mmCIF file of C-alpha atoms and ligand atoms in Angstrom:
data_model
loop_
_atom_site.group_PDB
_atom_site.id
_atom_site.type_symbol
_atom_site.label_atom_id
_atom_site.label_comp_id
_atom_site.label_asym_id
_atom_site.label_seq_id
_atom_site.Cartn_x
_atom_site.Cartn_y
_atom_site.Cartn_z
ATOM 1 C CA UNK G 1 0.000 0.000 0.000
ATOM 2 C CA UNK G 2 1.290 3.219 -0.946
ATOM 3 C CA UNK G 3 -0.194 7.214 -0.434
ATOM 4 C CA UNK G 4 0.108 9.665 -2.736
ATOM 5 C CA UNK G 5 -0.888 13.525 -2.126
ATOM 6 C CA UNK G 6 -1.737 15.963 -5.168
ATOM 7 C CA UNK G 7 -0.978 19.682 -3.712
ATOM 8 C CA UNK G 8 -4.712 20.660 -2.927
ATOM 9 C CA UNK G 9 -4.369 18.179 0.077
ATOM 10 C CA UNK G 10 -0.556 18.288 0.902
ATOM 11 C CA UNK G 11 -1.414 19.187 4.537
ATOM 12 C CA UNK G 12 -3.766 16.910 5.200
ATOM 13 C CA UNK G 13 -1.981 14.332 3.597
ATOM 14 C CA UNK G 14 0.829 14.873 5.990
ATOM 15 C CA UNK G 15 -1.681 14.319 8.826
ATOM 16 C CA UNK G 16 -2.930 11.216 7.528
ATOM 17 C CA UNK G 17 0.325 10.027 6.962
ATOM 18 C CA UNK G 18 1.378 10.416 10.159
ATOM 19 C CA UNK G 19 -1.798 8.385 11.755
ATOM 20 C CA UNK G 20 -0.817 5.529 9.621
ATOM 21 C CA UNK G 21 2.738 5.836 10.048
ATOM 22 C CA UNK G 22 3.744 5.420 6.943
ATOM 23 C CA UNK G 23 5.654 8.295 4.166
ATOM 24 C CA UNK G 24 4.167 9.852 1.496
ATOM 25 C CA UNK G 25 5.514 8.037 -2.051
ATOM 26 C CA UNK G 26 7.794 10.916 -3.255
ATOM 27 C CA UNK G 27 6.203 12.865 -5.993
ATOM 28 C CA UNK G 28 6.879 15.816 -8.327
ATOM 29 C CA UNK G 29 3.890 17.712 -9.461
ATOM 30 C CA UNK G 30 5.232 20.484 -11.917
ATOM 31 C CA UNK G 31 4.594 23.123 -14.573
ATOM 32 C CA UNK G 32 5.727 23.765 -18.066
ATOM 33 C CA UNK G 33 5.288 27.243 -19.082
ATOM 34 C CA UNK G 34 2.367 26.959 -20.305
ATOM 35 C CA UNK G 35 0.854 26.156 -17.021
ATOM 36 C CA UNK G 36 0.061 22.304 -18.570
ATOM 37 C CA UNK G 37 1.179 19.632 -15.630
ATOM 38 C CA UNK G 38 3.865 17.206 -15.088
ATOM 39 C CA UNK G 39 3.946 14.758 -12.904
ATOM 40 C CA UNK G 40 6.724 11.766 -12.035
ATOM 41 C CA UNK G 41 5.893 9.294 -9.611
ATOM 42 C CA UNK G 42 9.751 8.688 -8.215
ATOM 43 C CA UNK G 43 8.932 4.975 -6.689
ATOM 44 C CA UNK G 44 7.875 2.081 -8.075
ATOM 45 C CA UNK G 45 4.332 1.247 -7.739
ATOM 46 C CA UNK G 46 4.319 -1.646 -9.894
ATOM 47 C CA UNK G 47 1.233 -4.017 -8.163
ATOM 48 C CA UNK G 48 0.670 -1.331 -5.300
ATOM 49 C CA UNK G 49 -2.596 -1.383 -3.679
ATOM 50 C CA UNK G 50 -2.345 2.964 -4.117
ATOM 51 C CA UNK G 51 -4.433 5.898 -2.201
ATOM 52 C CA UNK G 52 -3.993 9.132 -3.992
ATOM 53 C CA UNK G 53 -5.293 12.017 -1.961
ATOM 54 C CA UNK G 54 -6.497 15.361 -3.477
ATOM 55 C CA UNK G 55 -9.299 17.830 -2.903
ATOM 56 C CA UNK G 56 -10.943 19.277 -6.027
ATOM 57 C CA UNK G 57 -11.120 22.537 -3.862
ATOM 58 C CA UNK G 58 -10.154 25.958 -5.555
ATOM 59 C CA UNK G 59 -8.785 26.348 -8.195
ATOM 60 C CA UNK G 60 -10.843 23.812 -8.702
ATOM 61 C CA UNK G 61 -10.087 23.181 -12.245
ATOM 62 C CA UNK G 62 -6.221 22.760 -12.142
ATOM 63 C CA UNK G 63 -6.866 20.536 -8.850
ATOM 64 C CA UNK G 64 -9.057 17.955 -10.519
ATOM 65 C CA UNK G 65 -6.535 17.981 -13.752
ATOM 66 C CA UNK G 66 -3.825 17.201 -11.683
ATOM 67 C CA UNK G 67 -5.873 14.558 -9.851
ATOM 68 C CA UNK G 68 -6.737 12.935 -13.542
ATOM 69 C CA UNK G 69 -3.144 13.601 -14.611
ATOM 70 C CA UNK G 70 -1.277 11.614 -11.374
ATOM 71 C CA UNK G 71 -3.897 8.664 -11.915
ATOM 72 C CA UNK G 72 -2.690 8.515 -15.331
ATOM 73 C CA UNK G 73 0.798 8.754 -14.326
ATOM 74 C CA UNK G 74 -0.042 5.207 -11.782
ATOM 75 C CA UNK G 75 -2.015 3.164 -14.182
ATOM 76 C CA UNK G 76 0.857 3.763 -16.770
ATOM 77 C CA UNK G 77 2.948 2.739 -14.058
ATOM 78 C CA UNK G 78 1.049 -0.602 -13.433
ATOM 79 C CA UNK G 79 -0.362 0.336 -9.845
ATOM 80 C CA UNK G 80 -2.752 -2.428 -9.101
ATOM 81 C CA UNK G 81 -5.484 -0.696 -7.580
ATOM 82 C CA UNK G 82 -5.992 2.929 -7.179
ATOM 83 C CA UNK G 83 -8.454 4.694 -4.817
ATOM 84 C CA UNK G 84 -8.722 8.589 -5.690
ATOM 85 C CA UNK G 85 -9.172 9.880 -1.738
ATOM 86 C CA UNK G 86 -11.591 13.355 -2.613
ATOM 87 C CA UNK G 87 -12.237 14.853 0.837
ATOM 88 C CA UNK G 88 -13.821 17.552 -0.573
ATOM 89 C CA UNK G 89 -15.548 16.473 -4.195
ATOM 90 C CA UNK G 90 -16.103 19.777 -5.939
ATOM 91 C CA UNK G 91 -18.385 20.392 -8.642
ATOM 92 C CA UNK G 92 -20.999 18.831 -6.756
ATOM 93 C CA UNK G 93 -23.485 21.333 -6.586
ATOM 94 C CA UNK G 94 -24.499 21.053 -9.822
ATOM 95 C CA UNK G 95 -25.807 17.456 -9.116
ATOM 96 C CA UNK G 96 -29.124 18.122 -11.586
ATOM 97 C CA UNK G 97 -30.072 19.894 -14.861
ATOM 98 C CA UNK G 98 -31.319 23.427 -13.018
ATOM 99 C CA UNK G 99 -32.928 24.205 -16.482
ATOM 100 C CA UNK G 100 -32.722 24.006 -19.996
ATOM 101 C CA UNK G 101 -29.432 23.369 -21.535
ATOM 102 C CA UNK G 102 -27.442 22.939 -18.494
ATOM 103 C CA UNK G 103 -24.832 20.809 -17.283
ATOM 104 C CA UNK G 104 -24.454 17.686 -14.469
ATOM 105 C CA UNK G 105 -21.038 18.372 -13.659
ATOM 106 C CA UNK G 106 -21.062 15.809 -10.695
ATOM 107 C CA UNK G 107 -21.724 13.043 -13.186
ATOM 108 C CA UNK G 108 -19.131 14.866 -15.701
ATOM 109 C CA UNK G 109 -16.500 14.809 -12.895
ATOM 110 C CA UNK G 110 -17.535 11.028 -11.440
ATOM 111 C CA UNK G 111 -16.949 10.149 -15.204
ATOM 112 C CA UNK G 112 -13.798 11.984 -15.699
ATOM 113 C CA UNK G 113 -12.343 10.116 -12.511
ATOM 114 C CA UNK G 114 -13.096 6.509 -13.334
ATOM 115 C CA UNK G 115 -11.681 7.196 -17.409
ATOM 116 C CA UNK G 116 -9.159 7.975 -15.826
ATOM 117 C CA UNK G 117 -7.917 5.037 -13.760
ATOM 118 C CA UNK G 118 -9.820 5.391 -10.024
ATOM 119 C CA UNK G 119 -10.986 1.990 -9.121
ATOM 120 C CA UNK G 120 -12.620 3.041 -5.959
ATOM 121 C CA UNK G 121 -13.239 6.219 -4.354
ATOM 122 C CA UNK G 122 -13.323 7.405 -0.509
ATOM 123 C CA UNK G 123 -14.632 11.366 0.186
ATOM 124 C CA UNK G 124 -16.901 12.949 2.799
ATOM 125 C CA UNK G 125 -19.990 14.176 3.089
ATOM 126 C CA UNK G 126 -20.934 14.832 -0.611
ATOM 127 C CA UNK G 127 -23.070 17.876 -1.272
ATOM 128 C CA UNK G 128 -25.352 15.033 -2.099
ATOM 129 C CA UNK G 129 -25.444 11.026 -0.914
ATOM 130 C CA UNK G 130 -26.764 10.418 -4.131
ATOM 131 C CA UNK G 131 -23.519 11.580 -6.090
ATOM 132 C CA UNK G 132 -22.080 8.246 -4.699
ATOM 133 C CA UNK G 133 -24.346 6.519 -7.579
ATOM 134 C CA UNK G 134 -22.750 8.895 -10.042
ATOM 135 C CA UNK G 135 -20.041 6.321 -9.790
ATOM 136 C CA UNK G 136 -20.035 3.089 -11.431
ATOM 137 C CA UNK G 137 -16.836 2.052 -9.106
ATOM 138 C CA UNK G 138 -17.203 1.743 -5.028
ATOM 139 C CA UNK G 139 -17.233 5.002 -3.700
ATOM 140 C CA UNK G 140 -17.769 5.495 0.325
ATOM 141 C CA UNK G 141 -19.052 8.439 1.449
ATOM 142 C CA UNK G 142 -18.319 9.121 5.377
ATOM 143 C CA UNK G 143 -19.358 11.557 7.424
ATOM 144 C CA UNK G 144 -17.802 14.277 9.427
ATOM 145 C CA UNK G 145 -20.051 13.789 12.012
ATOM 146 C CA UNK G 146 -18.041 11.896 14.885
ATOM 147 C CA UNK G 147 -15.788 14.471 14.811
ATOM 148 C CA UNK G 148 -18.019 17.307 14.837
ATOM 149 C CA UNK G 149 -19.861 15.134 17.966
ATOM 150 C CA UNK G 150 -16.299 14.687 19.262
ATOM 151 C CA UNK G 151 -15.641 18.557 19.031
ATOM 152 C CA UNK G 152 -18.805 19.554 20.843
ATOM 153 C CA UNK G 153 -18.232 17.108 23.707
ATOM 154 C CA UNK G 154 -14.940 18.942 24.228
ATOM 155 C CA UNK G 155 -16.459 22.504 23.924
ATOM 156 C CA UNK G 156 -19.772 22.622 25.390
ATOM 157 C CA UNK G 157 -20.467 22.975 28.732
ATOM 158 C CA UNK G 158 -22.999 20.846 30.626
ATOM 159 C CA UNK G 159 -24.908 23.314 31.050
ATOM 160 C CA UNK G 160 -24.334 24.436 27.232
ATOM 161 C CA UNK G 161 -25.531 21.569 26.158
ATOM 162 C CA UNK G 162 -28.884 21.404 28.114
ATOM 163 C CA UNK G 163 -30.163 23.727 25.610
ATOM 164 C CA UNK G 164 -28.334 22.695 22.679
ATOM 165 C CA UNK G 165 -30.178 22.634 19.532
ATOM 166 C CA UNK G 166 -29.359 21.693 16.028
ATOM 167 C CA UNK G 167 -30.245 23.860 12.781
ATOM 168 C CA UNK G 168 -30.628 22.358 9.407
ATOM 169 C CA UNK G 169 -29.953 25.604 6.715
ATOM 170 C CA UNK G 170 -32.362 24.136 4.699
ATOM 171 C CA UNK G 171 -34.570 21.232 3.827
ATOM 172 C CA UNK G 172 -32.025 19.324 2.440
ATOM 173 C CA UNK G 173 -29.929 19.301 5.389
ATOM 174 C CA UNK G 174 -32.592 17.592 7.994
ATOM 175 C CA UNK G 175 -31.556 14.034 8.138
ATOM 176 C CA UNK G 176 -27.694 16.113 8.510
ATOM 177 C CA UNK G 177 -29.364 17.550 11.740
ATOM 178 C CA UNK G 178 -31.844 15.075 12.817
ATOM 179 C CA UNK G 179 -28.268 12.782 13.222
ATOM 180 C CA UNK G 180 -26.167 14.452 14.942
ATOM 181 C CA UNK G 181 -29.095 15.967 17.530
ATOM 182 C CA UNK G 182 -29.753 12.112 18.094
ATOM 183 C CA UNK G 183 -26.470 11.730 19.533
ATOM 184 C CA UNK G 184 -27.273 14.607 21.929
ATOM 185 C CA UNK G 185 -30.562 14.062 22.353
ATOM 186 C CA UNK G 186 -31.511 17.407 21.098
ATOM 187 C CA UNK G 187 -33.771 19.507 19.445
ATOM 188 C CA UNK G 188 -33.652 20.341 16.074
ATOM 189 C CA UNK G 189 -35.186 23.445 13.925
ATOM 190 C CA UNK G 190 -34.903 23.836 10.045
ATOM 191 C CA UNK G 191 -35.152 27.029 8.026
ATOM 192 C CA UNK G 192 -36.913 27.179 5.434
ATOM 193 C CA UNK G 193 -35.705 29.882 2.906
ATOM 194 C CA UNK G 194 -38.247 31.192 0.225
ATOM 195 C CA UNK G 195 -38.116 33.808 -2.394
ATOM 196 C CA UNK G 196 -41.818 34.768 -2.722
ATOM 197 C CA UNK G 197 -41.630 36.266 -6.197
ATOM 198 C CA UNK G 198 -38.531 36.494 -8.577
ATOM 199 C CA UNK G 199 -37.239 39.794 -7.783
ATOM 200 C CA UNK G 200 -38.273 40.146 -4.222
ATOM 201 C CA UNK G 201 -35.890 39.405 -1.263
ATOM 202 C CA UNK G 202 -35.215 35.631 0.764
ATOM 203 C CA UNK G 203 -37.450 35.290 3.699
ATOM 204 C CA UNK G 204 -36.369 33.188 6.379
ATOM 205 C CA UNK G 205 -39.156 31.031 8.666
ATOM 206 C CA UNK G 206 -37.622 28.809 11.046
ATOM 207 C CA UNK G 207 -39.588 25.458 11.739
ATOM 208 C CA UNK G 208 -39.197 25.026 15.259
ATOM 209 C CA UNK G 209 -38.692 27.396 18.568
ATOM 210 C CA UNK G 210 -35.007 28.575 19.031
ATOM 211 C CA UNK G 211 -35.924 30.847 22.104
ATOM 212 C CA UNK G 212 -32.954 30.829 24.398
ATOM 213 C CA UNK G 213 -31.379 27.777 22.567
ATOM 214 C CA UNK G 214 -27.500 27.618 21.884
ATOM 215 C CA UNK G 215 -28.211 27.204 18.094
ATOM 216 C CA UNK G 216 -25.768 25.074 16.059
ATOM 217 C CA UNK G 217 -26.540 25.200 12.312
ATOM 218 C CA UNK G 218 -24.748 21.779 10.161
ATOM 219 C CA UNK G 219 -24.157 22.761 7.015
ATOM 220 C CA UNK G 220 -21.672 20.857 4.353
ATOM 221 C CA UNK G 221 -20.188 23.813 2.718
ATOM 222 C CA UNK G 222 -19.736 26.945 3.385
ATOM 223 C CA UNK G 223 -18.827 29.437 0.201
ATOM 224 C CA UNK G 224 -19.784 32.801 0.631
ATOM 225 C CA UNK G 225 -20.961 32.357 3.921
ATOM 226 C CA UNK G 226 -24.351 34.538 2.901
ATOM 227 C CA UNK G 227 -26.709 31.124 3.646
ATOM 228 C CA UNK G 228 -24.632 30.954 7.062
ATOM 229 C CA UNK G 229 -24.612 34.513 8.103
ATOM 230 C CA UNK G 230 -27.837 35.060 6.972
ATOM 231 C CA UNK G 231 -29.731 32.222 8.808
ATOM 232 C CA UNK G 232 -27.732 33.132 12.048
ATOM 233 C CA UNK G 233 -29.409 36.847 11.481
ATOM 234 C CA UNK G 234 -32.690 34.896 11.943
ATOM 235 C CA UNK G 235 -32.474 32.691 14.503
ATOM 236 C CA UNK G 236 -31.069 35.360 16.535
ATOM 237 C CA UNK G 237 -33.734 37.275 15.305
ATOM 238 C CA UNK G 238 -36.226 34.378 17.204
ATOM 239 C CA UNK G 239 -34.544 34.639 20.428
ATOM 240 C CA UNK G 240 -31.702 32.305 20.129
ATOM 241 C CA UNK G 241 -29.206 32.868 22.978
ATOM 242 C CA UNK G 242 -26.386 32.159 20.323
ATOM 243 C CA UNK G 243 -25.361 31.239 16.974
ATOM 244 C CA UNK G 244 -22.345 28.819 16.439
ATOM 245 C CA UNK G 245 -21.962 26.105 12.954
ATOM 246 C CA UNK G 246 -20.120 23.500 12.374
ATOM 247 C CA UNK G 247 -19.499 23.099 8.153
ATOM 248 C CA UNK G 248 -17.693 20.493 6.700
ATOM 249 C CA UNK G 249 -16.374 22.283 3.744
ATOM 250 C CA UNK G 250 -14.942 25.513 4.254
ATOM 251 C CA UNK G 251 -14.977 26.822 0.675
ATOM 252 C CA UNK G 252 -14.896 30.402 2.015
ATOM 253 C CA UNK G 253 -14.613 32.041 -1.375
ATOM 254 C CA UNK G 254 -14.354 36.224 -0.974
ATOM 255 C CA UNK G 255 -16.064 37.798 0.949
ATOM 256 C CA UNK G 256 -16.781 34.632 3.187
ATOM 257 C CA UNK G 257 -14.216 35.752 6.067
ATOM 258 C CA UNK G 258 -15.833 39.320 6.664
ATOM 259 C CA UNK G 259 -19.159 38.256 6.453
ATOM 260 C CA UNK G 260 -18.804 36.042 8.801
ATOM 261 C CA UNK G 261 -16.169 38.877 11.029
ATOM 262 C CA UNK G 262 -19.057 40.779 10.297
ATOM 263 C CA UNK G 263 -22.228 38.228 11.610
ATOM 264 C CA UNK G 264 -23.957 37.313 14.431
ATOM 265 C CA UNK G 265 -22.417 33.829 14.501
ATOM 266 C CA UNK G 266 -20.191 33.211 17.651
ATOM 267 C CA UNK G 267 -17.657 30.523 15.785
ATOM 268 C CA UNK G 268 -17.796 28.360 12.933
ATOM 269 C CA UNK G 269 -15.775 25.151 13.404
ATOM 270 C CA UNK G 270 -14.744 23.648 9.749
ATOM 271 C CA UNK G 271 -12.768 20.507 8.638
ATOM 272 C CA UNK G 272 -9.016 20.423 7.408
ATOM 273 C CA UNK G 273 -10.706 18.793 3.816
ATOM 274 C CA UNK G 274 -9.517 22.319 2.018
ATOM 275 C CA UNK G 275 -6.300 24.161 3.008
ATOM 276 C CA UNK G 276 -6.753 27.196 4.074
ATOM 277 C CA UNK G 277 -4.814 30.883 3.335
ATOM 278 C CA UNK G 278 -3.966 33.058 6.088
ATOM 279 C CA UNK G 279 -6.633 35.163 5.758
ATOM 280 C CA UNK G 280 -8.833 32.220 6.945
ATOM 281 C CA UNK G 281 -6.103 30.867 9.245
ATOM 282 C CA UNK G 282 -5.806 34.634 11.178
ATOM 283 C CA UNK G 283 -9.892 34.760 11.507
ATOM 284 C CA UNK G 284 -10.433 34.162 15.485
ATOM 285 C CA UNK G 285 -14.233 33.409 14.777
ATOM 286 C CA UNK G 286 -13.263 30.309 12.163
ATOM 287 C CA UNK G 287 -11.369 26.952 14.137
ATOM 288 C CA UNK G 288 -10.514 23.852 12.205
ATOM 289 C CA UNK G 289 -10.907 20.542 13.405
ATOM 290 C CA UNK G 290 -9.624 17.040 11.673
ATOM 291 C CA UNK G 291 -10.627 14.814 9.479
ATOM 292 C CA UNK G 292 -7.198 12.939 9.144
ATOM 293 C CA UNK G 293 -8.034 9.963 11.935
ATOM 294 C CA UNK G 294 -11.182 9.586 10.138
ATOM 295 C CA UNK G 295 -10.069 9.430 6.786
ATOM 296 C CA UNK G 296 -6.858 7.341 7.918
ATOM 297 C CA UNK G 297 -8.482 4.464 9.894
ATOM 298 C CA UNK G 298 -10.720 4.554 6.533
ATOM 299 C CA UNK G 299 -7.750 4.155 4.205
ATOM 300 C CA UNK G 300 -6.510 1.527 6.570
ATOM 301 C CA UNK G 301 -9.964 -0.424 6.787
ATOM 302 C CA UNK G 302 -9.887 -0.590 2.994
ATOM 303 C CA UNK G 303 -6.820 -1.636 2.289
ATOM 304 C CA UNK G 304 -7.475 -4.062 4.595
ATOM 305 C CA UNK G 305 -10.967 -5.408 3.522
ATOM 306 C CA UNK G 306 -12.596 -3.712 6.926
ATOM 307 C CA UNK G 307 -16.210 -2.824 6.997
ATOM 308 C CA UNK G 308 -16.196 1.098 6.951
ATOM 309 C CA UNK G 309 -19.548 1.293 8.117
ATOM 310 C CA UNK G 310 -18.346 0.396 11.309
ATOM 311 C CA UNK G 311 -16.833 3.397 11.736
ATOM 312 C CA UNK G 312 -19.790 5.226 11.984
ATOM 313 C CA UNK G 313 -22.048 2.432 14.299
HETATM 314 C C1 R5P T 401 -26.221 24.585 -0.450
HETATM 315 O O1 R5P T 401 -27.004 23.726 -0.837
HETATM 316 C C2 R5P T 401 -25.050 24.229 0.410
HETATM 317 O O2 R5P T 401 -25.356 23.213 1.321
HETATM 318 C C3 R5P T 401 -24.536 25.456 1.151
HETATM 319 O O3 R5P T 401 -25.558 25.920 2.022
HETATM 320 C C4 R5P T 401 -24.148 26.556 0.206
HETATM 321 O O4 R5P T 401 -23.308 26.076 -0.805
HETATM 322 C C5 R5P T 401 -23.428 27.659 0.954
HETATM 323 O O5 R5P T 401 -23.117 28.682 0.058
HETATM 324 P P1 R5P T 401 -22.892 30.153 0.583
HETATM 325 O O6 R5P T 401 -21.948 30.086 1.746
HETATM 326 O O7 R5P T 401 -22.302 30.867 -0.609
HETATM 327 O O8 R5P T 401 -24.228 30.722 0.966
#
């Protein structure tokens, strides 16, 4: 068994690396000057069992074309089985035709990774579960719930937690909530944006009474940070006693940090599945919690022939 990291991932490759205690195969990932890739893998692979980790996350076209080029670069090099490790699977909001003449460009990118060599594929928490079937090769999708669980244990007072309550951003995002508050035996509340007419402004109604709760909204990405910001404006606006989210995904495209600088929200925990710049890295409202145990004792069940379900039992 080998692992590989493209450079969207390099730090959380590192991590993972260390939890299995094993190197990272020695790669170089290069340009020519016309910004086209190069990669060498500088080990033999020849009848390795391989995991090559790398994020499609911003820019998110070079990242997945160096992702299709380094799986090239192993099946040419007679790697006997190669799982493409996508903590963060971009592209994967546009999971449906939103009108006429538009593209599926999860399918396009599920199809692009198996032409290219992927035999299985290992990522968390999909925009979608349903993306998984995009694949015609075994894909697991875990969650980042445990750790997010894990996280709150460690933060929240007893007394925090007695009025704990968990906030779904939207209706898609329910069974997200309805999980995790199990676990806690919590509440849960779910906003339910609408745009009355085309034209007029979102109105947010929250399902559910947030009065005095400590309000944590579980989301799987976060881009802009408007859906975030703007759904802690209205549960604060209900009475909440505070605001906090924990996001898988921290996208946080411009002008994600000041919004949320700017917003009602008291932190937003995120996972290490994108690296971050400074910007995000200096912003005392956003902390960053782990995936790499998860994703490791994953790697390690598969490689194996372990159930990976388990993991989440
Ligand atoms: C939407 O379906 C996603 O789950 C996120 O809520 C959305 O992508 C967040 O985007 P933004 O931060 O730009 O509002």
């Amino acid at each position: 068994m080998k692992l590989l990291s493209g450079t969207a991932s390099e730090g959380l490759s590192a991590d993972i690396a260390d939890v299995l205690d094993m190197p990272l195969t020695d790669v170089t990932i290069t340009r020519f000057r016309d910004q086209e890739i190069f990669v060498r893998i500088n080990e033999n692979v020849r009848g390795e069992d391989i995991f090559l980790i790398q994020s499609t996350s911003a820019p998110a076209n070079d990242h997945l074309m160096e992702l299709l080029i380094m799986m090239d670069a192993l099946l040419r090099a007679s790697a006997a089985r190669v799982t493409a490790v996508i903590p963060y699977f971009g592209y994967a909001r546009q999971d449906r035709k939103v009108g006429g003449r538009t593209p599926i460009t999860a399918k396009l990118v599920a199809n692009l990774i198996s032409r290219a060599g992927a035999d299985r594929v290992l990522t968390l928490d999909l925009h979608a579960g349903q993306i998984q079937g995009f694949f015609d090769i075994p894909t697991d999708n875990l969650f980042g719930q445990p750790v997010f669980e894990a996280d709150i244990r460690a933060e929240y007072s007893r007394k925090d937690l007695k009025d704990i309550m968990f906030i779904s951003p939207d209706t898609g995002g329910v069974v997200r909530a309805r999980a995790l508050a199990k676990k806690f035996e919590a509440d849960i509340a779910i906003i339910d944006k609408r745009r009355p007419k085309a034209g007029e402004s979102e109105v947010m109604n929250i399902i559910g009474d947030v009065t005095g709760r400590n309000c944590i909204i579980l989301d799987d990405i976060i881009d802009s940070g408007g859906t975030l910001c703007k759904a802690a404006d209205a549960l604060m606006a209900q009475g909440a006693k505070q605001v906090s989210a924990y996001i898988t995904h921290g996208v946080l495209s411009d002008p994600a940090v000041d919004n949320v600088n700017k917003s009602a929200l008291k932190e937003v925990v995120i996972t290490d599945t994108i690296m971050q710049p400074q910007k995000v890295k200096d912003c005392t409202k956003i902390r960053e919690v782990s995936v790499a145990r998860l994703l490791g004792e994953a790697i390690r069940r598969i490689a194996n022939a372990e159930s990976v379900s388990k993991l989440f039992d």
